[in-house]
Amino acid sequence: MGLNFRYKAWVFLWVLCCSSLICSVKATVTYDHKAVIINGQRRILLSGSIHYPRSTPEMWPELIQKAKEGGLDYYFEERYDLVKFIKLVQQAGLYVHLRIGPYVCAEWNFGGFPVWLKFVPDMAFRTDNEPFKAAMQKFTEKIVGMMKQEKLFETQGGPIILSQIENEYGPVEWEIGAPGKAYTKWAAQMAEGLSTGVPWIMCKQDEDVPDSIINTCNGFYCEGFKPKSDNKPKMWTENWTGWYPEFGGAVPYRPAEDIAFSVARFIHNGGSFMNYYMYHGGTNFDRTAGQFIATSYDYDAPLDEYGLPREPKYSHLTKLHKVIKLCEPALVSVDPTVTWLGDKLEAHVFKSNSSCAAFLSNYNDSSAARVSFWGSTYDLPPWSVSILPDCKTEYYNTAKVRTPSIHMKMVPTNTKLSWGSYNEEIPSPNDNDNGTFSQDGLVEQISMTRDKTDYLWYLADVEVSDDEKFLTTGEDPLLTIESSGHALSVFVNGQLAGTAYGSLENPKLTFSQKIKLHAGVNKLALLSIAAGLPNGGVHYETWNTGVLGPVTLTGVNSGTWDMSKWKWSYKIGTKGESMSLHTEGSTVEWKEGSLVATKQPLTWYKATFDTPAGNEPLALDMNTMGKGQVWINGKNIGRHWPAYTVRGNCERCSYAGTFTEKKCLSNCGEASQRWYHVPRSWLKPSANLIVVLEELGGDPNGISLVIRTGKQ
Ligand SMILES: *[C@@H]1O[C@H](CO)[C@@H](O)[C@H](O)[C@H]1NC(C)=O
Ligand SMILES: *[C@@H]1O[C@H](CO)[C@@H](O)[C@H](O)[C@H]1NC(C)=O
Ligand SMILES: *[C@@H]1O[C@H](CO)[C@@H](O)[C@H](O)[C@H]1NC(C)=O
Ligand SMILES: CC(=O)N[C@H]1CO[C@H](CO)[C@@H](O)[C@@H]1O
């Protein structure tokens, strides 16, 4: 559906455990202050996010199965075949929470919106704006209609027990005020009007919550969260199992003990629905990553980017889920009583007539404690919760990890890659036959490319008269270029003069460098490169990309030239893209053997290889390359950018004692991403075509195909 509708549709799904019996009959879904009630039964629901376009359909059954074995109750998202996907989930005996959005954030290109939406007249995203509301309603109706037609809602006998409208809108509403409030009200009414028969939720919508909607929490910790009204269950829709990697940023991770601790705390404070974001993060294939988001979306999730269990996290959480299920009868029947066992020491007891579960917690992050509880003693490590499903026996402590870690390795294969190269052409201004066009002044990049390509050329002839003083003094003039982002390569007379790039935090960049010019006409070619579109922020549809100036040359006879108002020529995309060099059909002449260019900017490389035996996941080691894109058999496996190494603050773990954020960082001084996932299902047994577009210059002879394995 997504494709016909031209949205890269992002529907978040959560897949939740259920007994297969319950899933196959028509049921009612309601809720009270304790929990979601399915067919008259309150349930503790454990859920995990898997964005299915971030893996291949061939990986889906295995991911779903591992998530079920991991004790979830769960969650996914869509790109191609939503119905097929939900049916697979249903077959596995899991529930679904359909997070329709249509805005999804998710570090996905443009937050999941299609780029054309920005160019609809009078458009303003996510506010009380008629064109936006019309598009949003149309999409939401389309999704709900499809689900109804396939009988996928729980009330129709399907697996969908909940739906979400919008996503993390609260902070935006807070900033924009009245039109935001009107929009929230409209969105809730519009959603309710679709009569799905299952409850609607809005996440991070804490101030202004329509009556019909359950507001839910997203964060690293949510135990202090309270829904807006007393008759709503306490639900945690995004629990960050790690964090997304960004180009140039340190690689984030979150220890298993800490995430288990946060889940146990949420449950003992009365939480009844918890979703891991992410349970499997996957890969930002092609050009789907949001602005400066890395190609890997691993997220330090319990299932790694390649779909393999990450140990000890996966097993440690699986055990936690089992013990929470043992506590379920007590958890859903009563509210806890809380007693203090000492400084930063608490007991949360759920005792009903027929069941009893206790959670003993130590919130001190540096010192262990021995506590007495109902006549027995228990040892609580720092920052931990012990769970006693019978109020007596410690079945589990969040900090006592009993599963060995498995260190995953990237092991080289003996696959030989023998490269050919092709030099990309630098276009000339006024080369109108070859798709160049002219315009006065500087233009916004996405309004030209419509995001069909990362690349836009800005071209100008710079005429230098014989009497320019710098020709004789040797004091080269200074070229200064302000760009709204994201990366820029500057070519003068066909030679790379320099590059500059922004970051996730600040996508803007300044290029400022002395350049060599000769008397007569000099060719200036600026290649502006987008690194994904923004995926969130107030009215992010108005944010610019590309060289918007000023562009100046100083150190000339007249002092300074302001080139911003010049007539510039433009060319969209690279020549290699227009010739489809990434496919089998391309007919250009590739240089081979000793003629293969290395360390040359703007070079295409190609090679063929046979698929290594076995079924372990594969990746490309791109560490000798700079920046660009890679295709395997015509499919884009994503942007590579190992040249962007991890800068700045890279402390190991920067949290402790706070309930806001626990992010640990690694890879200081190294590439923020070195390995790139090659899905086995995209390969044939032999003669696979690999094509690399290298923007900065690299040595393709260092590229190797590796196997990801936990074996020694
Ligand atoms: C527990 O037992 C008491 C006394 O027998 C009864 O009044 C109450 O309803 C019971 N509670 C539950 C939740 O069954
Ligand atoms: C943890 O315990 C130690 C030793 O008893 C104490 O010095 C420290 O202040 C405690 N930390 C917190 C956050 O309460
Ligand atoms: C267009 O590009 C080709 C090479 O790709 C070149 O030979 C030709 O001269 C160009 N056309 C013009 C009008 O410059
Ligand atoms: C406020 C905040 O950080 N929200 C983030 C929650 O997590 C999702 C997924 O990582 C992001 O998209 C949000 O930006």
PDB file of C-alpha atoms in Angstrom, residues 338-600:
ATOM      1  CA  VAL A 338       5.274   0.464  49.129  1.00  0.00           C
ATOM      2  CA  THR A 339       7.471   0.240  52.216  1.00  0.00           C
ATOM      3  CA  TRP A 340      10.945   1.640  52.846  1.00  0.00           C
ATOM      4  CA  LEU A 341      13.626  -0.821  53.887  1.00  0.00           C
ATOM      5  CA  GLY A 342      16.311   1.834  54.336  1.00  0.00           C
ATOM      6  CA  ASP A 343      17.882   4.747  52.515  1.00  0.00           C
ATOM      7  CA  LYS A 344      17.131   4.341  48.781  1.00  0.00           C
ATOM      8  CA  LEU A 345      15.697   0.880  49.508  1.00  0.00           C
ATOM      9  CA  GLU A 346      12.073   0.020  48.728  1.00  0.00           C
ATOM     10  CA  ALA A 347       9.708  -2.944  48.723  1.00  0.00           C
ATOM     11  CA  HIS A 348       6.741  -2.885  46.343  1.00  0.00           C
ATOM     12  CA  VAL A 349       4.287  -5.643  47.254  1.00  0.00           C
ATOM     13  CA  PHE A 350       1.331  -6.810  45.155  1.00  0.00           C
ATOM     14  CA  LYS A 351      -0.724  -9.011  47.456  1.00  0.00           C
ATOM     15  CA  SER A 352      -4.191 -10.250  46.571  1.00  0.00           C
ATOM     16  CA  ASN A 353      -6.253 -13.026  48.144  1.00  0.00           C
ATOM     17  CA  SER A 354      -4.740 -15.647  45.927  1.00  0.00           C
ATOM     18  CA  SER A 355      -1.402 -14.274  44.760  1.00  0.00           C
ATOM     19  CA  CYS A 356       1.594 -12.284  45.972  1.00  0.00           C
ATOM     20  CA  ALA A 357       4.549 -10.736  44.162  1.00  0.00           C
ATOM     21  CA  ALA A 358       7.260  -8.486  45.628  1.00  0.00           C
ATOM     22  CA  PHE A 359       9.917  -6.224  44.103  1.00  0.00           C
ATOM     23  CA  LEU A 360      12.838  -5.245  46.350  1.00  0.00           C
ATOM     24  CA  SER A 361      14.849  -2.354  44.977  1.00  0.00           C
ATOM     25  CA  ASN A 362      18.101  -0.594  45.710  1.00  0.00           C
ATOM     26  CA  TYR A 363      18.292   2.814  44.031  1.00  0.00           C
ATOM     27  CA  ASN A 364      21.763   3.590  45.298  1.00  0.00           C
ATOM     28  CA  ASP A 365      24.023   3.336  42.271  1.00  0.00           C
ATOM     29  CA  SER A 366      27.253   2.736  44.164  1.00  0.00           C
ATOM     30  CA  SER A 367      26.607   0.650  47.229  1.00  0.00           C
ATOM     31  CA  ALA A 368      25.141  -2.826  47.686  1.00  0.00           C
ATOM     32  CA  ALA A 369      22.642  -3.500  50.468  1.00  0.00           C
ATOM     33  CA  ARG A 370      21.461  -6.411  52.615  1.00  0.00           C
ATOM     34  CA  VAL A 371      17.771  -6.045  53.454  1.00  0.00           C
ATOM     35  CA  SER A 372      15.280  -7.928  55.603  1.00  0.00           C
ATOM     36  CA  PHE A 373      11.881  -8.543  54.147  1.00  0.00           C
ATOM     37  CA  TRP A 374       9.184 -10.643  55.808  1.00  0.00           C
ATOM     38  CA  GLY A 375      11.718 -12.564  57.876  1.00  0.00           C
ATOM     39  CA  SER A 376      14.266 -13.328  55.161  1.00  0.00           C
ATOM     40  CA  THR A 377      17.370 -11.452  54.044  1.00  0.00           C
ATOM     41  CA  TYR A 378      18.198 -10.487  50.508  1.00  0.00           C
ATOM     42  CA  ASP A 379      21.359  -9.074  48.929  1.00  0.00           C
ATOM     43  CA  LEU A 380      20.696  -6.251  46.522  1.00  0.00           C
ATOM     44  CA  PRO A 381      23.543  -5.074  44.293  1.00  0.00           C
ATOM     45  CA  PRO A 382      23.705  -1.323  43.588  1.00  0.00           C
ATOM     46  CA  TRP A 383      21.068  -0.017  41.155  1.00  0.00           C
ATOM     47  CA  SER A 384      19.026  -3.204  41.067  1.00  0.00           C
ATOM     48  CA  VAL A 385      15.630  -4.792  41.664  1.00  0.00           C
ATOM     49  CA  SER A 386      15.063  -8.331  42.961  1.00  0.00           C
ATOM     50  CA  ILE A 387      11.812  -9.973  41.901  1.00  0.00           C
ATOM     51  CA  LEU A 388      10.020 -12.431  44.212  1.00  0.00           C
ATOM     52  CA  PRO A 389       7.024 -13.881  42.306  1.00  0.00           C
ATOM     53  CA  ASP A 390       5.807 -15.613  45.504  1.00  0.00           C
ATOM     54  CA  CYS A 391       6.911 -12.803  47.872  1.00  0.00           C
ATOM     55  CA  LYS A 392       9.611 -15.169  49.148  1.00  0.00           C
ATOM     56  CA  THR A 393      12.013 -16.579  46.595  1.00  0.00           C
ATOM     57  CA  GLU A 394      14.324 -14.321  44.605  1.00  0.00           C
ATOM     58  CA  TYR A 395      13.883 -15.577  41.033  1.00  0.00           C
ATOM     59  CA  TYR A 396      15.700 -12.721  39.420  1.00  0.00           C
ATOM     60  CA  ASN A 397      17.774  -9.662  40.144  1.00  0.00           C
ATOM     61  CA  THR A 398      18.222  -7.101  37.401  1.00  0.00           C
ATOM     62  CA  ALA A 399      21.957  -6.678  38.120  1.00  0.00           C
ATOM     63  CA  LYS A 400      22.791 -10.368  38.475  1.00  0.00           C
ATOM     64  CA  VAL A 401      23.463 -11.292  34.890  1.00  0.00           C
ATOM     65  CA  ARG A 402      23.846 -15.046  34.565  1.00  0.00           C
ATOM     66  CA  THR A 403      24.268 -15.286  30.815  1.00  0.00           C
ATOM     67  CA  PRO A 404      27.805 -15.112  29.454  1.00  0.00           C
ATOM     68  CA  SER A 405      28.490 -12.281  27.017  1.00  0.00           C
ATOM     69  CA  ILE A 406      29.174 -13.258  23.473  1.00  0.00           C
ATOM     70  CA  HIS A 407      31.580 -11.006  21.683  1.00  0.00           C
ATOM     71  CA  MET A 408      30.501 -10.777  18.056  1.00  0.00           C
ATOM     72  CA  LYS A 409      33.301 -10.732  15.539  1.00  0.00           C
ATOM     73  CA  MET A 410      33.663  -9.690  11.933  1.00  0.00           C
ATOM     74  CA  VAL A 411      35.691 -12.496  10.353  1.00  0.00           C
ATOM     75  CA  PRO A 412      37.153 -11.961   6.865  1.00  0.00           C
ATOM     76  CA  THR A 413      36.066 -14.324   4.089  1.00  0.00           C
ATOM     77  CA  ASN A 414      38.427 -15.274   1.305  1.00  0.00           C
ATOM     78  CA  THR A 415      36.247 -13.492  -1.245  1.00  0.00           C
ATOM     79  CA  LYS A 416      38.448 -11.684  -3.717  1.00  0.00           C
ATOM     80  CA  LEU A 417      37.235  -8.346  -5.061  1.00  0.00           C
ATOM     81  CA  SER A 418      38.890  -7.265  -8.252  1.00  0.00           C
ATOM     82  CA  TRP A 419      37.931  -3.673  -8.951  1.00  0.00           C
ATOM     83  CA  GLY A 420      37.297  -1.556 -12.014  1.00  0.00           C
ATOM     84  CA  SER A 421      36.994   2.220 -11.725  1.00  0.00           C
ATOM     85  CA  TYR A 422      35.218   5.041 -13.515  1.00  0.00           C
ATOM     86  CA  ASN A 423      35.847   8.723 -12.865  1.00  0.00           C
ATOM     87  CA  GLU A 424      32.766  10.828 -12.394  1.00  0.00           C
ATOM     88  CA  GLU A 425      32.689  13.854 -14.647  1.00  0.00           C
ATOM     89  CA  ILE A 426      32.632  17.335 -13.216  1.00  0.00           C
ATOM     90  CA  PRO A 427      29.978  19.219 -15.192  1.00  0.00           C
ATOM     91  CA  SER A 428      30.510  22.617 -16.815  1.00  0.00           C
ATOM     92  CA  PRO A 429      28.181  25.575 -16.589  1.00  0.00           C
ATOM     93  CA  ASN A 430      26.093  26.191 -19.709  1.00  0.00           C
ATOM     94  CA  ASP A 431      26.327  22.528 -20.703  1.00  0.00           C
ATOM     95  CA  ASN A 432      22.593  22.660 -21.340  1.00  0.00           C
ATOM     96  CA  ASP A 433      22.520  19.533 -23.477  1.00  0.00           C
ATOM     97  CA  ASN A 434      23.615  17.499 -20.506  1.00  0.00           C
ATOM     98  CA  GLY A 435      20.943  18.659 -18.094  1.00  0.00           C
ATOM     99  CA  THR A 436      22.536  21.787 -16.709  1.00  0.00           C
ATOM    100  CA  PHE A 437      20.296  24.807 -16.216  1.00  0.00           C
ATOM    101  CA  SER A 438      20.922  28.351 -15.045  1.00  0.00           C
ATOM    102  CA  GLN A 439      19.230  30.549 -12.521  1.00  0.00           C
ATOM    103  CA  ASP A 440      19.981  33.878 -10.876  1.00  0.00           C
ATOM    104  CA  GLY A 441      21.237  33.459  -7.340  1.00  0.00           C
ATOM    105  CA  LEU A 442      21.561  30.390  -5.149  1.00  0.00           C
ATOM    106  CA  VAL A 443      18.814  27.762  -4.853  1.00  0.00           C
ATOM    107  CA  GLU A 444      17.571  25.467  -2.112  1.00  0.00           C
ATOM    108  CA  GLN A 445      18.718  21.945  -2.789  1.00  0.00           C
ATOM    109  CA  ILE A 446      15.660  19.787  -2.054  1.00  0.00           C
ATOM    110  CA  SER A 447      13.387  22.062  -4.088  1.00  0.00           C
ATOM    111  CA  MET A 448      15.623  21.136  -7.040  1.00  0.00           C
ATOM    112  CA  THR A 449      16.376  17.466  -6.400  1.00  0.00           C
ATOM    113  CA  ARG A 450      13.053  16.575  -4.741  1.00  0.00           C
ATOM    114  CA  ASP A 451      15.283  14.158  -2.830  1.00  0.00           C
ATOM    115  CA  LYS A 452      15.689  11.866  -5.853  1.00  0.00           C
ATOM    116  CA  THR A 453      19.454  12.083  -5.298  1.00  0.00           C
ATOM    117  CA  ASP A 454      21.850  13.290  -2.589  1.00  0.00           C
ATOM    118  CA  TYR A 455      23.706  15.487  -5.054  1.00  0.00           C
ATOM    119  CA  LEU A 456      23.303  18.970  -6.512  1.00  0.00           C
ATOM    120  CA  TRP A 457      26.036  20.775  -8.466  1.00  0.00           C
ATOM    121  CA  TYR A 458      26.401  24.565  -8.194  1.00  0.00           C
ATOM    122  CA  LEU A 459      28.527  25.756 -11.133  1.00  0.00           C
ATOM    123  CA  ALA A 460      30.064  29.113 -12.055  1.00  0.00           C
ATOM    124  CA  ASP A 461      32.732  30.498 -14.354  1.00  0.00           C
ATOM    125  CA  VAL A 462      35.068  32.785 -12.457  1.00  0.00           C
ATOM    126  CA  GLU A 463      36.707  35.261 -14.814  1.00  0.00           C
ATOM    127  CA  VAL A 464      39.988  36.702 -13.634  1.00  0.00           C
ATOM    128  CA  SER A 465      41.458  39.635 -15.527  1.00  0.00           C
ATOM    129  CA  ASP A 466      45.185  39.893 -16.206  1.00  0.00           C
ATOM    130  CA  ASP A 467      45.624  42.852 -13.873  1.00  0.00           C
ATOM    131  CA  GLU A 468      44.406  41.035 -10.686  1.00  0.00           C
ATOM    132  CA  LYS A 469      47.173  41.638  -8.164  1.00  0.00           C
ATOM    133  CA  PHE A 470      46.979  38.197  -6.592  1.00  0.00           C
ATOM    134  CA  LEU A 471      48.258  36.740  -9.865  1.00  0.00           C
ATOM    135  CA  THR A 472      51.646  38.250  -9.164  1.00  0.00           C
ATOM    136  CA  THR A 473      51.766  38.526  -5.367  1.00  0.00           C
ATOM    137  CA  GLY A 474      50.884  34.852  -4.949  1.00  0.00           C
ATOM    138  CA  GLU A 475      48.398  35.772  -2.202  1.00  0.00           C
ATOM    139  CA  ASP A 476      45.594  33.471  -3.246  1.00  0.00           C
ATOM    140  CA  PRO A 477      42.058  34.799  -2.763  1.00  0.00           C
ATOM    141  CA  LEU A 478      39.874  33.332  -0.044  1.00  0.00           C
ATOM    142  CA  LEU A 479      36.688  31.490  -1.037  1.00  0.00           C
ATOM    143  CA  THR A 480      34.035  31.419   1.685  1.00  0.00           C
ATOM    144  CA  ILE A 481      30.833  29.427   1.294  1.00  0.00           C
ATOM    145  CA  GLU A 482      27.975  29.209   3.765  1.00  0.00           C
ATOM    146  CA  SER A 483      25.792  26.147   3.305  1.00  0.00           C
ATOM    147  CA  SER A 484      22.667  24.958   5.091  1.00  0.00           C
ATOM    148  CA  GLY A 485      24.082  21.440   4.820  1.00  0.00           C
ATOM    149  CA  HIS A 486      25.014  18.759   4.808  1.00  0.00           C
ATOM    150  CA  ALA A 487      28.362  18.154   3.063  1.00  0.00           C
ATOM    151  CA  LEU A 488      30.243  20.095   0.395  1.00  0.00           C
ATOM    152  CA  SER A 489      33.067  19.292  -2.007  1.00  0.00           C
ATOM    153  CA  VAL A 490      34.627  22.258  -3.812  1.00  0.00           C
ATOM    154  CA  PHE A 491      36.303  21.731  -7.188  1.00  0.00           C
ATOM    155  CA  VAL A 492      38.371  24.438  -8.865  1.00  0.00           C
ATOM    156  CA  ASN A 493      39.367  23.803 -12.473  1.00  0.00           C
ATOM    157  CA  GLY A 494      38.580  20.118 -12.081  1.00  0.00           C
ATOM    158  CA  GLN A 495      40.642  19.592  -8.912  1.00  0.00           C
ATOM    159  CA  LEU A 496      39.225  18.979  -5.454  1.00  0.00           C
ATOM    160  CA  ALA A 497      40.105  22.067  -3.414  1.00  0.00           C
ATOM    161  CA  GLY A 498      38.522  20.893  -0.173  1.00  0.00           C
ATOM    162  CA  THR A 499      35.494  19.514   1.644  1.00  0.00           C
ATOM    163  CA  ALA A 500      33.404  20.517   4.644  1.00  0.00           C
ATOM    164  CA  TYR A 501      30.474  18.978   6.494  1.00  0.00           C
ATOM    165  CA  GLY A 502      28.018  19.606   9.293  1.00  0.00           C
ATOM    166  CA  SER A 503      26.687  17.245  11.947  1.00  0.00           C
ATOM    167  CA  LEU A 504      23.383  16.015  13.363  1.00  0.00           C
ATOM    168  CA  GLU A 505      23.563  18.729  15.983  1.00  0.00           C
ATOM    169  CA  ASN A 506      24.392  21.443  13.470  1.00  0.00           C
ATOM    170  CA  PRO A 507      23.862  20.507   9.817  1.00  0.00           C
ATOM    171  CA  LYS A 508      25.114  23.903   8.579  1.00  0.00           C
ATOM    172  CA  LEU A 509      28.674  24.220   7.360  1.00  0.00           C
ATOM    173  CA  THR A 510      31.173  26.865   6.321  1.00  0.00           C
ATOM    174  CA  PHE A 511      33.863  26.279   3.723  1.00  0.00           C
ATOM    175  CA  SER A 512      36.643  28.840   3.912  1.00  0.00           C
ATOM    176  CA  GLN A 513      39.856  28.252   2.065  1.00  0.00           C
ATOM    177  CA  LYS A 514      42.327  30.012  -0.245  1.00  0.00           C
ATOM    178  CA  ILE A 515      42.040  28.784  -3.827  1.00  0.00           C
ATOM    179  CA  LYS A 516      44.321  28.871  -6.870  1.00  0.00           C
ATOM    180  CA  LEU A 517      42.928  30.853  -9.793  1.00  0.00           C
ATOM    181  CA  HIS A 518      44.576  31.746 -13.080  1.00  0.00           C
ATOM    182  CA  ALA A 519      43.979  34.620 -15.486  1.00  0.00           C
ATOM    183  CA  GLY A 520      40.982  33.985 -17.733  1.00  0.00           C
ATOM    184  CA  VAL A 521      38.024  31.665 -17.066  1.00  0.00           C
ATOM    185  CA  ASN A 522      38.226  29.383 -14.022  1.00  0.00           C
ATOM    186  CA  LYS A 523      35.696  26.602 -13.484  1.00  0.00           C
ATOM    187  CA  LEU A 524      34.158  26.556 -10.014  1.00  0.00           C
ATOM    188  CA  ALA A 525      32.049  23.480  -9.210  1.00  0.00           C
ATOM    189  CA  LEU A 526      30.448  22.985  -5.809  1.00  0.00           C
ATOM    190  CA  LEU A 527      28.996  19.560  -5.081  1.00  0.00           C
ATOM    191  CA  SER A 528      26.431  19.916  -2.319  1.00  0.00           C
ATOM    192  CA  ILE A 529      25.551  16.598  -0.717  1.00  0.00           C
ATOM    193  CA  ALA A 530      22.470  15.867   1.376  1.00  0.00           C
ATOM    194  CA  ALA A 531      22.878  13.266   4.124  1.00  0.00           C
ATOM    195  CA  GLY A 532      19.191  12.457   4.691  1.00  0.00           C
ATOM    196  CA  LEU A 533      16.334  14.813   5.437  1.00  0.00           C
ATOM    197  CA  PRO A 534      15.445  15.931   8.967  1.00  0.00           C
ATOM    198  CA  ASN A 535      13.077  13.584  10.813  1.00  0.00           C
ATOM    199  CA  GLY A 536      11.635  15.940  13.381  1.00  0.00           C
ATOM    200  CA  GLY A 537      11.492  19.362  14.967  1.00  0.00           C
ATOM    201  CA  VAL A 538       8.957  22.179  14.874  1.00  0.00           C
ATOM    202  CA  HIS A 539       8.070  22.817  11.209  1.00  0.00           C
ATOM    203  CA  TYR A 540      11.055  20.907   9.938  1.00  0.00           C
ATOM    204  CA  GLU A 541       9.480  21.060   6.478  1.00  0.00           C
ATOM    205  CA  THR A 542      10.784  24.635   6.273  1.00  0.00           C
ATOM    206  CA  TRP A 543      14.416  23.755   6.994  1.00  0.00           C
ATOM    207  CA  ASN A 544      16.778  24.307   4.067  1.00  0.00           C
ATOM    208  CA  THR A 545      19.514  22.202   2.524  1.00  0.00           C
ATOM    209  CA  GLY A 546      22.273  23.262   0.145  1.00  0.00           C
ATOM    210  CA  VAL A 547      24.370  26.323  -0.617  1.00  0.00           C
ATOM    211  CA  LEU A 548      22.237  29.371   0.121  1.00  0.00           C
ATOM    212  CA  GLY A 549      25.118  31.729   0.701  1.00  0.00           C
ATOM    213  CA  PRO A 550      26.655  34.031   1.185  1.00  0.00           C
ATOM    214  CA  VAL A 551      29.408  32.935  -1.205  1.00  0.00           C
ATOM    215  CA  THR A 552      32.283  35.392  -1.350  1.00  0.00           C
ATOM    216  CA  LEU A 553      35.773  35.702  -2.769  1.00  0.00           C
ATOM    217  CA  THR A 554      38.048  38.070  -0.899  1.00  0.00           C
ATOM    218  CA  GLY A 555      41.562  39.225  -1.784  1.00  0.00           C
ATOM    219  CA  VAL A 556      40.699  40.515  -5.256  1.00  0.00           C
ATOM    220  CA  ASN A 557      41.507  44.011  -6.561  1.00  0.00           C
ATOM    221  CA  SER A 558      38.089  45.340  -5.620  1.00  0.00           C
ATOM    222  CA  GLY A 559      38.333  43.772  -2.183  1.00  0.00           C
ATOM    223  CA  THR A 560      35.475  41.239  -2.141  1.00  0.00           C
ATOM    224  CA  TRP A 561      33.191  39.696  -4.717  1.00  0.00           C
ATOM    225  CA  ASP A 562      29.763  38.704  -3.475  1.00  0.00           C
ATOM    226  CA  MET A 563      28.982  35.736  -5.712  1.00  0.00           C
ATOM    227  CA  SER A 564      25.621  34.980  -4.098  1.00  0.00           C
ATOM    228  CA  LYS A 565      23.636  36.962  -6.695  1.00  0.00           C
ATOM    229  CA  TRP A 566      25.578  35.672  -9.683  1.00  0.00           C
ATOM    230  CA  LYS A 567      23.921  33.610 -12.337  1.00  0.00           C
ATOM    231  CA  TRP A 568      24.718  30.022 -11.304  1.00  0.00           C
ATOM    232  CA  SER A 569      24.331  26.870 -13.316  1.00  0.00           C
ATOM    233  CA  TYR A 570      22.937  23.756 -11.729  1.00  0.00           C
ATOM    234  CA  LYS A 571      22.993  20.065 -12.337  1.00  0.00           C
ATOM    235  CA  ILE A 572      20.941  17.525 -10.424  1.00  0.00           C
ATOM    236  CA  GLY A 573      22.671  14.267  -9.510  1.00  0.00           C
ATOM    237  CA  THR A 574      25.850  12.675 -10.782  1.00  0.00           C
ATOM    238  CA  LYS A 575      26.497  11.445 -14.264  1.00  0.00           C
ATOM    239  CA  GLY A 576      27.004   7.920 -12.927  1.00  0.00           C
ATOM    240  CA  GLU A 577      23.523   7.969 -11.432  1.00  0.00           C
ATOM    241  CA  SER A 578      21.976   9.112 -14.698  1.00  0.00           C
ATOM    242  CA  MET A 579      23.747   6.248 -16.481  1.00  0.00           C
ATOM    243  CA  SER A 580      22.628   3.765 -13.777  1.00  0.00           C
ATOM    244  CA  LEU A 581      26.201   2.672 -13.152  1.00  0.00           C
ATOM    245  CA  HIS A 582      24.995   0.681 -10.142  1.00  0.00           C
ATOM    246  CA  THR A 583      23.186  -1.816 -12.401  1.00  0.00           C
ATOM    247  CA  GLU A 584      24.302  -4.674 -14.628  1.00  0.00           C
ATOM    248  CA  GLY A 585      23.183  -2.836 -17.744  1.00  0.00           C
ATOM    249  CA  SER A 586      25.700   0.014 -17.636  1.00  0.00           C
ATOM    250  CA  THR A 587      28.000   0.153 -20.627  1.00  0.00           C
ATOM    251  CA  VAL A 588      30.749   2.639 -19.747  1.00  0.00           C
ATOM    252  CA  GLU A 589      34.366   1.640 -19.995  1.00  0.00           C
ATOM    253  CA  TRP A 590      35.781   0.773 -16.592  1.00  0.00           C
ATOM    254  CA  LYS A 591      39.504   1.073 -15.963  1.00  0.00           C
ATOM    255  CA  GLU A 592      41.006  -2.205 -14.812  1.00  0.00           C
ATOM    256  CA  GLY A 593      44.182  -3.520 -13.216  1.00  0.00           C
ATOM    257  CA  SER A 594      46.931  -0.983 -12.683  1.00  0.00           C
ATOM    258  CA  LEU A 595      44.745   1.775 -14.158  1.00  0.00           C
ATOM    259  CA  VAL A 596      42.227   1.581 -11.315  1.00  0.00           C
ATOM    260  CA  ALA A 597      42.066   4.960  -9.618  1.00  0.00           C
ATOM    261  CA  THR A 598      42.657   5.066  -5.872  1.00  0.00           C
ATOM    262  CA  LYS A 599      42.355   8.018  -3.516  1.00  0.00           C
ATOM    263  CA  GLN A 600      40.485   9.893  -6.246  1.00  0.00           C
TER     264      GLN A 600
END
